[in-house]
Short mmCIF file of C-alpha atoms in Angstrom, two decimals:
data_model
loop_
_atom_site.label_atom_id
_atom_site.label_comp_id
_atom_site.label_asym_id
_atom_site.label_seq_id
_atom_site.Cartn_x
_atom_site.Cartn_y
_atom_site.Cartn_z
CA UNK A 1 85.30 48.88 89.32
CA UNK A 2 86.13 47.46 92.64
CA UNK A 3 85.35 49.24 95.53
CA UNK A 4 87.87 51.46 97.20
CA UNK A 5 86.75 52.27 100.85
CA UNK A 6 88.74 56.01 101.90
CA UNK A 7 88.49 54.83 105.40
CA UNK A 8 91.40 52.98 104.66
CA UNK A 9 93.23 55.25 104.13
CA UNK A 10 92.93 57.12 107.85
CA UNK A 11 95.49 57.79 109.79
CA UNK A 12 95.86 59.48 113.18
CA UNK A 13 97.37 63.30 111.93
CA UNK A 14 98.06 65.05 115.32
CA UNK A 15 97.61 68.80 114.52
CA UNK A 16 101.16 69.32 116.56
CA UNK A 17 102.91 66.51 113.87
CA UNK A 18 101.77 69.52 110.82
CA UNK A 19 104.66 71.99 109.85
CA UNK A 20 103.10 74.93 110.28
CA UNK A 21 106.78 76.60 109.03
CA UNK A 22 109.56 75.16 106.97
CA UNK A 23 113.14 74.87 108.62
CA UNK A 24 115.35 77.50 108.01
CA UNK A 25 117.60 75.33 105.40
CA UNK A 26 115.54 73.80 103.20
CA UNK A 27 117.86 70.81 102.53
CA UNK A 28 118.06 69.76 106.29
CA UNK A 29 114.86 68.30 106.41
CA UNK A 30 114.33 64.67 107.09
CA UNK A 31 113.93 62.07 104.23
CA UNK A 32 112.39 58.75 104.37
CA UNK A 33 113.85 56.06 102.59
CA UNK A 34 111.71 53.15 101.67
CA UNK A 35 112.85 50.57 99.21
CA UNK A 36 111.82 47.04 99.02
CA UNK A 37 109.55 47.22 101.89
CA UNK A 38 112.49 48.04 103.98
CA UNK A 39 112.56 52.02 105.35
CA UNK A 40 115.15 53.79 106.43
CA UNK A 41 115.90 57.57 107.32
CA UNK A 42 118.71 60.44 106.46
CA UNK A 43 118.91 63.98 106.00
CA UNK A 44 117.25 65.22 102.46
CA UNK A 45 120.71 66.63 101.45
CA UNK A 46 122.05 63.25 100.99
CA UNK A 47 119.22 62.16 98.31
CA UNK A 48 121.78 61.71 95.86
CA UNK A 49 122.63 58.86 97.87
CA UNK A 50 119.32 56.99 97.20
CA UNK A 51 119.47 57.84 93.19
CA UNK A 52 121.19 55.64 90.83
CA UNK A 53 123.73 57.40 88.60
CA UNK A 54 121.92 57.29 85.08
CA UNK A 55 118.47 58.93 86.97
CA UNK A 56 116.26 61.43 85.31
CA UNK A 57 115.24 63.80 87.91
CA UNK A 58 112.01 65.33 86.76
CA UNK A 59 110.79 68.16 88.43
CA UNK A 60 107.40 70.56 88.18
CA UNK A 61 108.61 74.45 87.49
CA UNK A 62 105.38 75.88 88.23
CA UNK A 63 105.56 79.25 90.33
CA UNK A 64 102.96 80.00 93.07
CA UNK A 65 100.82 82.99 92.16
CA UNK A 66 99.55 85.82 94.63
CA UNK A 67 95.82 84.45 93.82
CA UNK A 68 94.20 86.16 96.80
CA UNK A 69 92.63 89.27 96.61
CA UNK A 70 91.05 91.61 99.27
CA UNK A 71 87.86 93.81 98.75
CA UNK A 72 85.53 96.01 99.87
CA UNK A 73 81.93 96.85 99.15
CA UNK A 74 81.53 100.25 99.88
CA UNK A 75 77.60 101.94 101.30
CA UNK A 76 76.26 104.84 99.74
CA UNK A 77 77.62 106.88 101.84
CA UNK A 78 81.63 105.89 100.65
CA UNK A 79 82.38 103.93 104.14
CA UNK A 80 84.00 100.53 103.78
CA UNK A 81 81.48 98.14 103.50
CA UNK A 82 81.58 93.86 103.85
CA UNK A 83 84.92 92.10 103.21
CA UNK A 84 85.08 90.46 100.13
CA UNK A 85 87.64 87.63 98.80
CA UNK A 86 88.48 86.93 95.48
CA UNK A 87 90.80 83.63 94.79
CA UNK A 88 91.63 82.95 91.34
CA UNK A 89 91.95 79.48 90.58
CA UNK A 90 92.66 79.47 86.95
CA UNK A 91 92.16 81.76 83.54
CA UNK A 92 88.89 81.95 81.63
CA UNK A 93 89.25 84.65 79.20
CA UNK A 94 92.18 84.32 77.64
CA UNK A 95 92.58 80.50 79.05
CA UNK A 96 96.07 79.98 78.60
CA UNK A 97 97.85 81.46 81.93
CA UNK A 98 100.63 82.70 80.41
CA UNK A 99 98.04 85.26 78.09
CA UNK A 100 96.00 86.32 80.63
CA UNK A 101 98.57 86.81 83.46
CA UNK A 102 100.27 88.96 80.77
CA UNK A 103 97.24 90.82 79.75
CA UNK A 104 97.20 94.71 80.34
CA UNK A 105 93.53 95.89 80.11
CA UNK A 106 91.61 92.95 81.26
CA UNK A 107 91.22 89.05 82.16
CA UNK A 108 88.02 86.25 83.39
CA UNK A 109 89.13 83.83 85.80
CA UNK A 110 87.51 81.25 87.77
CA UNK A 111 87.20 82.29 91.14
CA UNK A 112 85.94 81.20 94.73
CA UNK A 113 84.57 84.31 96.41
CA UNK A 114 84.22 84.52 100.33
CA UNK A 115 81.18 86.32 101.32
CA UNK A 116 79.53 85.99 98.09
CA UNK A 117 75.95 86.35 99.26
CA UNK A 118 76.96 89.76 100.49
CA UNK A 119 77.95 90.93 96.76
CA UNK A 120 74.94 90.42 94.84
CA UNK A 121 75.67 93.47 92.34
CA UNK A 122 78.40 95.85 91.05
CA UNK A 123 81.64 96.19 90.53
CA UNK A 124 84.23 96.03 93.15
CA UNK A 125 87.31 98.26 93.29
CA UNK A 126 90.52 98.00 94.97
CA UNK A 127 93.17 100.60 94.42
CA UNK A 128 97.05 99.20 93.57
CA UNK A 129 100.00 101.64 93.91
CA UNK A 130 102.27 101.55 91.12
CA UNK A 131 106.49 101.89 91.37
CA UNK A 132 106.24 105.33 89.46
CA UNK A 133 103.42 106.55 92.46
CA UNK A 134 100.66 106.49 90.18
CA UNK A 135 97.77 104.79 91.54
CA UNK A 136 95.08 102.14 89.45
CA UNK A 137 91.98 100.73 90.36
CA UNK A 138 91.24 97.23 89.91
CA UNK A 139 87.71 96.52 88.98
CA UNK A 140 86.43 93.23 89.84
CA UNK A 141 83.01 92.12 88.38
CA UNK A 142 81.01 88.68 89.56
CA UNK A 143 79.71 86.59 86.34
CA UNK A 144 78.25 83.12 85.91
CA UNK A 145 78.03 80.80 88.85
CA UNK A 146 79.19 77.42 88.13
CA UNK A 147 78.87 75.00 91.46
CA UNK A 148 80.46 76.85 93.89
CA UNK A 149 82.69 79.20 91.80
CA UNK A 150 82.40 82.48 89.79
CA UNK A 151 83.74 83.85 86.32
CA UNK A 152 85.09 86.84 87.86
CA UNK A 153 86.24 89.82 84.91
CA UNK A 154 88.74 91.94 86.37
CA UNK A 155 89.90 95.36 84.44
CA UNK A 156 92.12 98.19 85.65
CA UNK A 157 92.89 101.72 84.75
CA UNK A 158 92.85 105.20 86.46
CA UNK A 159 92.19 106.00 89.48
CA UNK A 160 89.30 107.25 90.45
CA UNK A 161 91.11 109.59 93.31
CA UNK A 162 93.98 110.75 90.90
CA UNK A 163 91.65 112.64 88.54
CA UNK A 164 92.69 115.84 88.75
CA UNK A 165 94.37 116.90 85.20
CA UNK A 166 98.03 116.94 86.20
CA UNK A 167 97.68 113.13 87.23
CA UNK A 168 95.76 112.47 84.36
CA UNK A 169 98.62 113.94 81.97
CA UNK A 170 101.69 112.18 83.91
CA UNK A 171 99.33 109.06 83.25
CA UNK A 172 99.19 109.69 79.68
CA UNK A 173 102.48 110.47 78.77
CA UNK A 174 103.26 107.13 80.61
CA UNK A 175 101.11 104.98 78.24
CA UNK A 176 102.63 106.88 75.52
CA UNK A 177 106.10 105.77 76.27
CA UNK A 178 105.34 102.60 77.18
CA UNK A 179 105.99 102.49 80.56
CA UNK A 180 102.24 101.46 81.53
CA UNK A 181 101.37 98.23 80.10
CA UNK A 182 100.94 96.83 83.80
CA UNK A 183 100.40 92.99 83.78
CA UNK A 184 97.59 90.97 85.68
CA UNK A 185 100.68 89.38 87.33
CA UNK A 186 102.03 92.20 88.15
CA UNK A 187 98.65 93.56 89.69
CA UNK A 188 98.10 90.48 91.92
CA UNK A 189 102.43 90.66 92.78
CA UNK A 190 101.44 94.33 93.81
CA UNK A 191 98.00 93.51 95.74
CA UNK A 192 97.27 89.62 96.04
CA UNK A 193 98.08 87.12 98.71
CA UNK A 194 100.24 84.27 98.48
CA UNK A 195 97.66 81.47 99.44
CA UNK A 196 99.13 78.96 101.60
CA UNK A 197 97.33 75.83 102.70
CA UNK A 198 94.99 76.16 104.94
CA UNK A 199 95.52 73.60 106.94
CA UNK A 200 98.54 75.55 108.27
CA UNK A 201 95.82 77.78 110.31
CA UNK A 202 97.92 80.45 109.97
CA UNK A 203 97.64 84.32 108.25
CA UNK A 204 100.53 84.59 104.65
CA UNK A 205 103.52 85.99 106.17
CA UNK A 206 106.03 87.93 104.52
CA UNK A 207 108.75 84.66 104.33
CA UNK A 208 105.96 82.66 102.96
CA UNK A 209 106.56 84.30 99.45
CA UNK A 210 109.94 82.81 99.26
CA UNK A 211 109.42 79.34 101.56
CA UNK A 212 106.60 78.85 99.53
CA UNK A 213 108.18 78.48 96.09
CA UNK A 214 110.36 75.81 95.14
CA UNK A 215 114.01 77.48 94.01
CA UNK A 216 113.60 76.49 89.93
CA UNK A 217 109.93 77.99 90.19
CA UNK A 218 109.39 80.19 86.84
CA UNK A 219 106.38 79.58 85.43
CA UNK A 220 103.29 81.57 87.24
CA UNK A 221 100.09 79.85 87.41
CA UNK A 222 99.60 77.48 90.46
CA UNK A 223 97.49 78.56 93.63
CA UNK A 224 99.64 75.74 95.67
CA UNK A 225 102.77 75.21 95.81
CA UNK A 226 104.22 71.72 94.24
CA UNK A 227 105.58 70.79 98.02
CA UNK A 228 107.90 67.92 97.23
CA UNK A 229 109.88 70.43 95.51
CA UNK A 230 110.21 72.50 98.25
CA UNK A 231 113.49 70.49 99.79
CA UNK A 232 115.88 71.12 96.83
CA UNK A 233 118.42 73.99 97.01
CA UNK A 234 121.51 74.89 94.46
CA UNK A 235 123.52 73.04 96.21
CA UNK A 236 121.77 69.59 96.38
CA UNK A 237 121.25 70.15 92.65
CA UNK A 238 124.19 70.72 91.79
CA UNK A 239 125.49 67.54 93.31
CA UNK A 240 122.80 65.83 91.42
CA UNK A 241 124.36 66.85 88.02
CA UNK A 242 128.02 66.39 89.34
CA UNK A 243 126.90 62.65 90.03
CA UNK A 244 125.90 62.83 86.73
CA UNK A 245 121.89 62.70 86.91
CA UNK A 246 119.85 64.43 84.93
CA UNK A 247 117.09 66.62 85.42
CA UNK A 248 114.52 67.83 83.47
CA UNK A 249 110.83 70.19 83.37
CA UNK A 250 107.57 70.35 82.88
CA UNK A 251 104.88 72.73 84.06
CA UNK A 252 101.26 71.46 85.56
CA UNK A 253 99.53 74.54 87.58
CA UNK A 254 98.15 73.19 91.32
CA UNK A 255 95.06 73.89 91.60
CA UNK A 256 92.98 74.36 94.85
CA UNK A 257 91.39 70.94 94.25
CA UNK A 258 95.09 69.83 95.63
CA UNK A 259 93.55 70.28 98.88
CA UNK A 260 89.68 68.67 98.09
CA UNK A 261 89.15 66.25 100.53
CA UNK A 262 87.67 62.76 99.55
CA UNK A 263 83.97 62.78 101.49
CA UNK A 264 82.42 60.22 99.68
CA UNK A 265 83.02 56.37 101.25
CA UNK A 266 83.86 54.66 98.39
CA UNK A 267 87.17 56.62 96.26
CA UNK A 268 86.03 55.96 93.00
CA UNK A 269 83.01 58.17 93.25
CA UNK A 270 85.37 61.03 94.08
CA UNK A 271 85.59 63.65 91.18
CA UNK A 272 89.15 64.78 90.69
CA UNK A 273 89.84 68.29 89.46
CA UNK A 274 90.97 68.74 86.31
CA UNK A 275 94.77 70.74 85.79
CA UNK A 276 96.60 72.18 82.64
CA UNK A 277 100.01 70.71 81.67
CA UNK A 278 102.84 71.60 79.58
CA UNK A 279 105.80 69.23 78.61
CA UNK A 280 108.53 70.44 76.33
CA UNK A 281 109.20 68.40 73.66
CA UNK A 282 112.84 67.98 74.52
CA UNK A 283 111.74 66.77 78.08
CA UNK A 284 109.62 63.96 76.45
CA UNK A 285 112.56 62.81 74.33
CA UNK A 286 115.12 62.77 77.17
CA UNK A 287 112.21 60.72 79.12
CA UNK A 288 112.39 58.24 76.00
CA UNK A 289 116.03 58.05 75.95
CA UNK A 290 115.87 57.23 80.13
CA UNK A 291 112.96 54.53 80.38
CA UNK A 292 113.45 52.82 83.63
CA UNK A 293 114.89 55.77 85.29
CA UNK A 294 112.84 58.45 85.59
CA UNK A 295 112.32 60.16 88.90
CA UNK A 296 109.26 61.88 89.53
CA UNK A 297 109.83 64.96 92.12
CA UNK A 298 106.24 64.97 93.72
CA UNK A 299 103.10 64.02 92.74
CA UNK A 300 102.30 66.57 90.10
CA UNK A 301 105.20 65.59 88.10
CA UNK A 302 104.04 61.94 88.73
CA UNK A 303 100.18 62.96 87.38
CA UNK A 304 101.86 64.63 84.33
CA UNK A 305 104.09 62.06 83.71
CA UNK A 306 101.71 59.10 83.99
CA UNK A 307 99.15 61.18 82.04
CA UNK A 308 102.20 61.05 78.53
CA UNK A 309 101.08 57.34 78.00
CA UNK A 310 97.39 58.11 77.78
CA UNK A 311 98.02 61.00 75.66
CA UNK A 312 100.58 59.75 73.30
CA UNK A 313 97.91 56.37 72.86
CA UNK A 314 95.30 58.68 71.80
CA UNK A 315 97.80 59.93 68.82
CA UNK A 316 98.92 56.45 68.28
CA UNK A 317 96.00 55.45 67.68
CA UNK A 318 95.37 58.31 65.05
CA UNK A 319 92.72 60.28 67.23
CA UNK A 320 91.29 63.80 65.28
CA UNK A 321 93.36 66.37 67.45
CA UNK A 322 91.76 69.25 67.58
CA UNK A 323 93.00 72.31 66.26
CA UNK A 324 95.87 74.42 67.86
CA UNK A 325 93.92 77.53 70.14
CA UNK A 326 91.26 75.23 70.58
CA UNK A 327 90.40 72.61 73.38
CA UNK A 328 93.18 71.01 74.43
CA UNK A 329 93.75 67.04 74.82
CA UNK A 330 92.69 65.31 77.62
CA UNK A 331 93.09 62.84 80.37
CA UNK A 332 90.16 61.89 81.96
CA UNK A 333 89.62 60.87 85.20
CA UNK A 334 89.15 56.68 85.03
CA UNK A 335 90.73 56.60 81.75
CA UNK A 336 93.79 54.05 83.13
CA UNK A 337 90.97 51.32 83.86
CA UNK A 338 88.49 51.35 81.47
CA UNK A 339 89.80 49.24 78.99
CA UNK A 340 93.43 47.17 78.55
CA UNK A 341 96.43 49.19 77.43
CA UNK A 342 98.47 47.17 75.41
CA UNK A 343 100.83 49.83 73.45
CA UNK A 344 104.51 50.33 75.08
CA UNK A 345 105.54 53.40 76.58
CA UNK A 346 107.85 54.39 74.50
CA UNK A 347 105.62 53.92 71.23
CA UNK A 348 103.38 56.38 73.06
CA UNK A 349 105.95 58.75 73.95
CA UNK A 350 107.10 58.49 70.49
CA UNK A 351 103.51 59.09 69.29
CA UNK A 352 103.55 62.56 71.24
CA UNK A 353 106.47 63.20 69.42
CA UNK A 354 105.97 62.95 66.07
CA UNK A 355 102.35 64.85 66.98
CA UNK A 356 104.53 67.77 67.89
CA UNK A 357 107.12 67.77 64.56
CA UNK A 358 103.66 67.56 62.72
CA UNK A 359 101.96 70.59 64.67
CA UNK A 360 105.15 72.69 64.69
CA UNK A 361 104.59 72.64 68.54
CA UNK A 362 107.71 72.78 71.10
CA UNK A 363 105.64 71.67 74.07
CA UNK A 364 102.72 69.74 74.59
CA UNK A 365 99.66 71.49 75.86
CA UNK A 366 97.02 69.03 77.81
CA UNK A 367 94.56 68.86 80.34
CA UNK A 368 94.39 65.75 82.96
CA UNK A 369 91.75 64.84 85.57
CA UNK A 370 93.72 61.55 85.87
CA UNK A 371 93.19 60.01 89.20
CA UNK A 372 96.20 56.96 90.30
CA UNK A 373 95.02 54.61 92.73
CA UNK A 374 95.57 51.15 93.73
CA UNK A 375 95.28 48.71 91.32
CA UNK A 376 97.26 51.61 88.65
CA UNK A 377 99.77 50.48 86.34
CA UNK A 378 102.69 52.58 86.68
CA UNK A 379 104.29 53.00 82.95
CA UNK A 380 106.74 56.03 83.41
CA UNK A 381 108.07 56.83 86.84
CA UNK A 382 110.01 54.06 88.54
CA UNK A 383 111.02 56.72 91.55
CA UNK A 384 108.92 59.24 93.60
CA UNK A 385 110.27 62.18 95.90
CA UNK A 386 107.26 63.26 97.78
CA UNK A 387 106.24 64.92 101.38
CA UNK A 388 103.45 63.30 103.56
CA UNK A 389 100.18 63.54 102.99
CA UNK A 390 96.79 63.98 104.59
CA UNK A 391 94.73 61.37 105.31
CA UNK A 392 92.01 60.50 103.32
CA UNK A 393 93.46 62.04 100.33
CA UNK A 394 93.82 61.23 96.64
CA UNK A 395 97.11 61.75 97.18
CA UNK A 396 97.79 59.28 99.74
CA UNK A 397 95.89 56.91 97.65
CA UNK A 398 98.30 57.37 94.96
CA UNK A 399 101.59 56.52 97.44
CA UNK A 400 99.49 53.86 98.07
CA UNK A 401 99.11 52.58 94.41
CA UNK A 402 103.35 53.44 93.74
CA UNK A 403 104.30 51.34 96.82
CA UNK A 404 101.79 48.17 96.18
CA UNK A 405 99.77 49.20 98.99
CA UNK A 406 102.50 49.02 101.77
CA UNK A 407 101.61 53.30 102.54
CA UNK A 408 101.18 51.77 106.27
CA UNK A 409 105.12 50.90 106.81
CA UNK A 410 105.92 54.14 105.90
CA UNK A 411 103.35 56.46 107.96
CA UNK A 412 104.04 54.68 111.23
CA UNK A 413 107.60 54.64 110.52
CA UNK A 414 107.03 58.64 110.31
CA UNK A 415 104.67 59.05 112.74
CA UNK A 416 106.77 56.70 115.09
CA UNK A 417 109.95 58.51 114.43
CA UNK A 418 108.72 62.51 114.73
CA UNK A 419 108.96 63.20 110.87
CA UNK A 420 107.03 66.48 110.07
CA UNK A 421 104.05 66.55 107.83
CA UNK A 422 102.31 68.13 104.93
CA UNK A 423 103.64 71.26 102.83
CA UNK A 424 106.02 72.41 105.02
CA UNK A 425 107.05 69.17 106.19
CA UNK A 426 109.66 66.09 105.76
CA UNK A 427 110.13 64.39 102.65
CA UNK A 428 110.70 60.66 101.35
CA UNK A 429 112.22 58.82 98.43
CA UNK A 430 110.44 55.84 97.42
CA UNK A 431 111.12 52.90 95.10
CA UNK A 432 108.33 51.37 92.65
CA UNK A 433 107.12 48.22 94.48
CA UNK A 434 104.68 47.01 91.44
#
């Protein structure tokens, strides 16, 4: 595999060029147009402007959750004790998000933990007050270590401090109605952080937990927010459909390997992290029916999208699925270059199809570690709406591979004409140029 040297893909990022906050209407930012090698500039509420009329707008309807949670060892002697930080990246136990966010009595995710040396032992406890002024304790306990994260089991019941027997019987009669199946996702609403990136150097504020979603968010399970998507309002979409583009969803969670910088000099011994997607299968046929149109609103709709061809050849080519509940299909990293790919996109799509009719599925659950980078053969997405990236970054790499390596014309033309960058920043419309 040839060579790929990151420190090629450097540019000068002065800290004052980072959004540290959005704008206060989303829509207003600035959007880069580049098309052809030729770039241009307008105002992101005019992107209908830059989409031809039979588009399929594709967009990522993840929904950021609050994955950071605040404890406290406490000494012998009940005084709060060394600060300890739980972030959940993504479920263990049950592994599908939607199960364990909904669980009531008790989840395993994979975690990062700040200050881990200082929790060697024990559970950890943090108390959450509930809308009815009951108050639960959310245990926290420290399992396996696996590089440099955790399988953290979290459970929750009682309080501790509300044992006296009055409490205890409001509790009960609670559970007996009903009225106390309390969620995981409603425990981290009630006590987690929203984690924004933290190359923002900043502390979550308050507006954060609305900025930081995209407006058709729905679907909990990402620890960063899909950024590109961050631009759209009502309004722009529903000038979209009034132009008469489409749009369609799928799901694919961010993980905190979003933000993993490349360290190693040559890119192709970088390990990508691995993220769950879910495409519905009406979604995949509308993609079918729009071949040569399909507009990919940031780069975890691209990743998804890209990743349909390599799962539909698997089922082409008649490859044992495994059974439903049990390890899902995958997309590994360097799968686009090992070999030639010869089947059409649409017999692939199709392929992911019929797999579906056969299963009795409605949407296609997968796993990709897929990596795009230059010398990647685009077979779905034609457009890409994305912000600006750091440098360095897979990411980056992957503008790179959509625009035929010409990612230079358009970072001086930002750089040179005071466009904001990363999460919070600007945002650009670019045209396939492979």
């Amino acid at each position: 595999m040839e060579e790929i040297l990151i420190e090629e893909y450097n540019y000068p990022l002065p800290d004052e060029r980072i959004a540290k906050y959005p704008l206060a209407e989303r829509d207003q930012s600035k959007l880069l147009v580049y098309r052809d090698g030729k770039v241009s500039e307008d105002c992101f509420c005019h992107v209908g402007e830059y989409l031809p009329a039979n588009s399929l707008l594709i967009y990522n309807n993840t929904r950021v959750i609050q994955a950071r949670l605040e404890f406290h060892k406490q000494s012998e002697d009940g005084a709060r004790g060394a600060r300890i930080e739980i972030f959940c990246l993504e479920p263990l136990e049950p592994h599908d998000y939607q199960l364990s966010l909904g669980a009531t009595e008790g989840c395993t995710w994979k975690c990062m933990i700040g200050n881990a040396k200082k929790w060697k032992t024990g559970a950890l406890s943090l108390p959450v007050q509930l809308p009815s002024g009951e108050e639960i304790t959310l245990f926290a306990e420290k399992g396996e270590q696996t590089g440099n994260t955790f399988a953290v089991h979290f459970s929750w019941n009682l309080s501790a401090k509300r044992s006296d027997s009055e409490a205890v019987q409001r509790y009960n009669a609670l559970i007996a109605k009903g009225d106390l199946n309390l969620s995981f996702a409603e425990i981290l609403d009630a006590v987690g952080e929203l984690p924004i990136p933290p190359y923002l150097n900043r502390k979550t504020e308050e507006s954060d937990k609305t900025t930081y979603q995209t407006v058709y968010s729905r679907i909990k399970g990402s620890v960063a927010a899909p950024t590109a998507g961050l631009h759209f309002t009502d309004n722009v979409l529903n000038g979209l459909r009034q132009k008469g583009i489409q749009t369609a969803e799928l799901t694919l969670h961010v993980g905190a390997g979003t933000f993993q910088p490349v360290k190693v000099a040559d890119a192709n011994q970088h390990t990508m992290h691995t993220e769950i997607i879910a495409v519905p299968r009406d979604t995949i046929e509308t993609i079918i029916a729009n071949l040569g149109h399909i507009v990919a609103v940031g780069t975890t709709s691209m990743r998804t999208l890209e990743s349909l061809y390599f799962l539909g050849e698997k089922l082409y080519a008649g490859c044992q699925m495994p059974d439903i509940g049990d390890t899902t299909l995958f997309v590994a990293q360097f799968a686009p270059y090992e070999r030639e790919h010869t089947l059409s996109t649409r017999e692939a799509l199709q392929a992911i199809v019929a797999y579906l009719d056969t299963t009795g599925q409605d949407v296609l659950h997968a796993e990709t570690q897929i990596i795009i980078k230059p010398g990647y053969i685009f077979r779905v997405v034609d457009q890409l709406i994305t912000n600006f990236h750091q440098p360095k970054s897979t990411l980056l790499l992957l503008v790179s591979a959509f625009v035929g390596g010409d990612w230079h014309t358009i970072y001086d033309y930002a750089l040179s004409h005071n466009f904001r960058f990363l999460s919070y920043g600007d945002s650009s419309i670019l045209t396939r140029n492979n």
